Amino acid sequence: MGASFRPSTALLGAFLSSFMIFCLYPKPVLGITRHYKFNIKLQNVTRLCHIKSIVSVNGRFPGPRIVAREGDQLLIKVVNHVPNNISIHWHGIRQLRSGWADGPAYVTQCPIQTGQSYVYNYTISGQRGTLFWHAHISWLRATVYGPLIILPKLGVPYPFAKPYKEVAVIFGEWFNADPEAIINQALQTGGGPNVSDAYTINGLPGPLYNCSAKDTFKLKVKLGKTYLLRVINAALNDELFFSIANHTLTVVEADAVYVKPFNTETILIAPGQTTNVLLKTKPRYPNATYFMTARPYVTGQATFDNSTVAGILEYELPPNGFHSSISIKELSLFKSILPALNDTSFATNFASKLRSLASARFPANVPQKVDKQFFFTIGLGTSPCQHNQTCQGPNGTMFAASVNNVSFAMPTTALLQAHFFGQSNGVYTTDFPSDPTIPFNYTGTPTNNTMVTNGTKLVVLPFNTSVELIMQDTSILGAESHPLHLHGFNFFVVGQGFGNFDPNKDPKNFNLVDPIERNTVGVPSGGWVAIRFLADNPGVWFMHCHLEVHTSWGLKMAWIVLDGKLPNQKLLPPPADLPKC
Ligand code: C2O
């Protein structure tokens, strides 16, 4: 008896003391588990007078919205009912130690085959704001995308006045033809793929396109209120300007990170980026409706879709006002004014306004020292035409794109599995060049030799390496703005400029105080951008241009971040239902 009495007193003591500690601190708000089911199925959709069968989630276009709070766990079961292989990426989610749920096909998982399913399992930690999810294989994200909204923890306010209402505004790109056929054909012929037929807001092209007046996104607002627009660019290949006629927008967040608020008439948003803006509605009934429009920002030489998507901002009639007899048709319609299609000075100016909040509550943890430096050239190039034929790329070659002149060859098995199980042989090598093998005048007169090399080369980073990466655009086949997206991390954009990066002069101007923190950044056309991140998330992390055509051409690579020493610094084991190749 006595012998068994002692341990239980000790246990009781331990219980009491932990109970007391528990009472001394504010009650931690624990996240909940949220379940979603994504049935990938074909769905007939009509746009621009064309009926088309699209790959969809649950028959919806755009797909369903995922809403969670910071700290929540998400369990999303994806069931594939279509002939295509599929995988879904939760764009911008940090996936701490849960890389198996990241989604890029052949990087963190084999795709989900027809008739198979996979449960994406991850916990949202240290993030709140607007992100999105999309298919991450071939060009299926053309129709398979939707908002991913992370609310702050219960009871935690926004760092701005609580909006009256929140609305997702998600841009897409519509193709009358099958996007899979378009990219497959382009990769066969070596030429540029056909461009889209329309841009869409929440899946709707709007009145500036044929047959589309009935397919217009309408935002009905009340007088004198503040609306939070969660703007997402899910378009395949185009950066977009966005503006609402006669209204000013206040930018408060980018890529699910709060920013120092600033006012602007127009925002610029690249594929892969998200921007939260506040819209203050007019205090008095304006007798008018307003266009909200988006059209591309284009710097490259390829043909592009130069059309404009329009939605309509409509004011609700004030109750029992004398306006009640006015019909919508009698109201004047104001058009929004957007920058010129190639307005790079707008792009530069807009980028310079984006600053981290850098407050006590939301600090900007910019790495102050750098362990490892990288310099990557980003740009287009060519590959030889196969089978001695003439291809439709430049001078009979095939279009390619590369990082440090390596055009990334996709493996046929998943990189993360190969890494985790120590089976990299024949799958990938770890000799990705840290700098261009042959330096040249990157933004000067392009060299005659435009050929890229091919390989599945990765960079290995020890856990907690502090990385500085300069991404330098090249003028090979034309300078162009490239929105580069890094999986598994946010990074800080510490500097950017035009021409060639100067390692002696440019770092002196880096902003290490309040640089914007994000997951996708535009490498300026004919310029460079410098980013820093702390490699504190073990796994294999894809990095690529979020212009899908450039990804298809090989503008992609991956980082391996090794496990740390502590148990909570290691990649979790793969889930049992991880798809097989
Ligand atoms: Cu939104 Cu790897 O992409």
Short mmCIF file of C-alpha atoms and ligand atoms in Angstrom, two decimals, residues 89 91 104 132 134 136 272 485 487 542 544 546, ligand 1:
data_model
loop_
_atom_site.label_atom_id
_atom_site.label_comp_id
_atom_site.label_asym_id
_atom_site.label_seq_id
_atom_site.Cartn_x
_atom_site.Cartn_y
_atom_site.Cartn_z
CA HIS A 89 -1.35 22.50 -53.82
CA HIS A 91 -0.42 27.76 -52.24
CA PRO A 104 3.22 19.62 -56.46
CA PHE A 132 -5.57 29.91 -52.53
CA HIS A 134 -4.95 24.95 -57.09
CA HIS A 136 -0.42 21.32 -59.38
CA GLY A 272 0.44 33.15 -57.26
CA HIS A 485 7.11 31.26 -56.16
CA HIS A 487 7.00 26.49 -51.66
CA PHE A 542 9.69 23.50 -55.25
CA HIS A 544 9.25 28.03 -60.01
CA HIS A 546 4.16 31.01 -61.58
CU1 C2O B 1 0.85 28.09 -56.84
CU2 C2O B 1 4.01 25.56 -57.20
O1 C2O B 1 2.41 26.83 -57.08
#
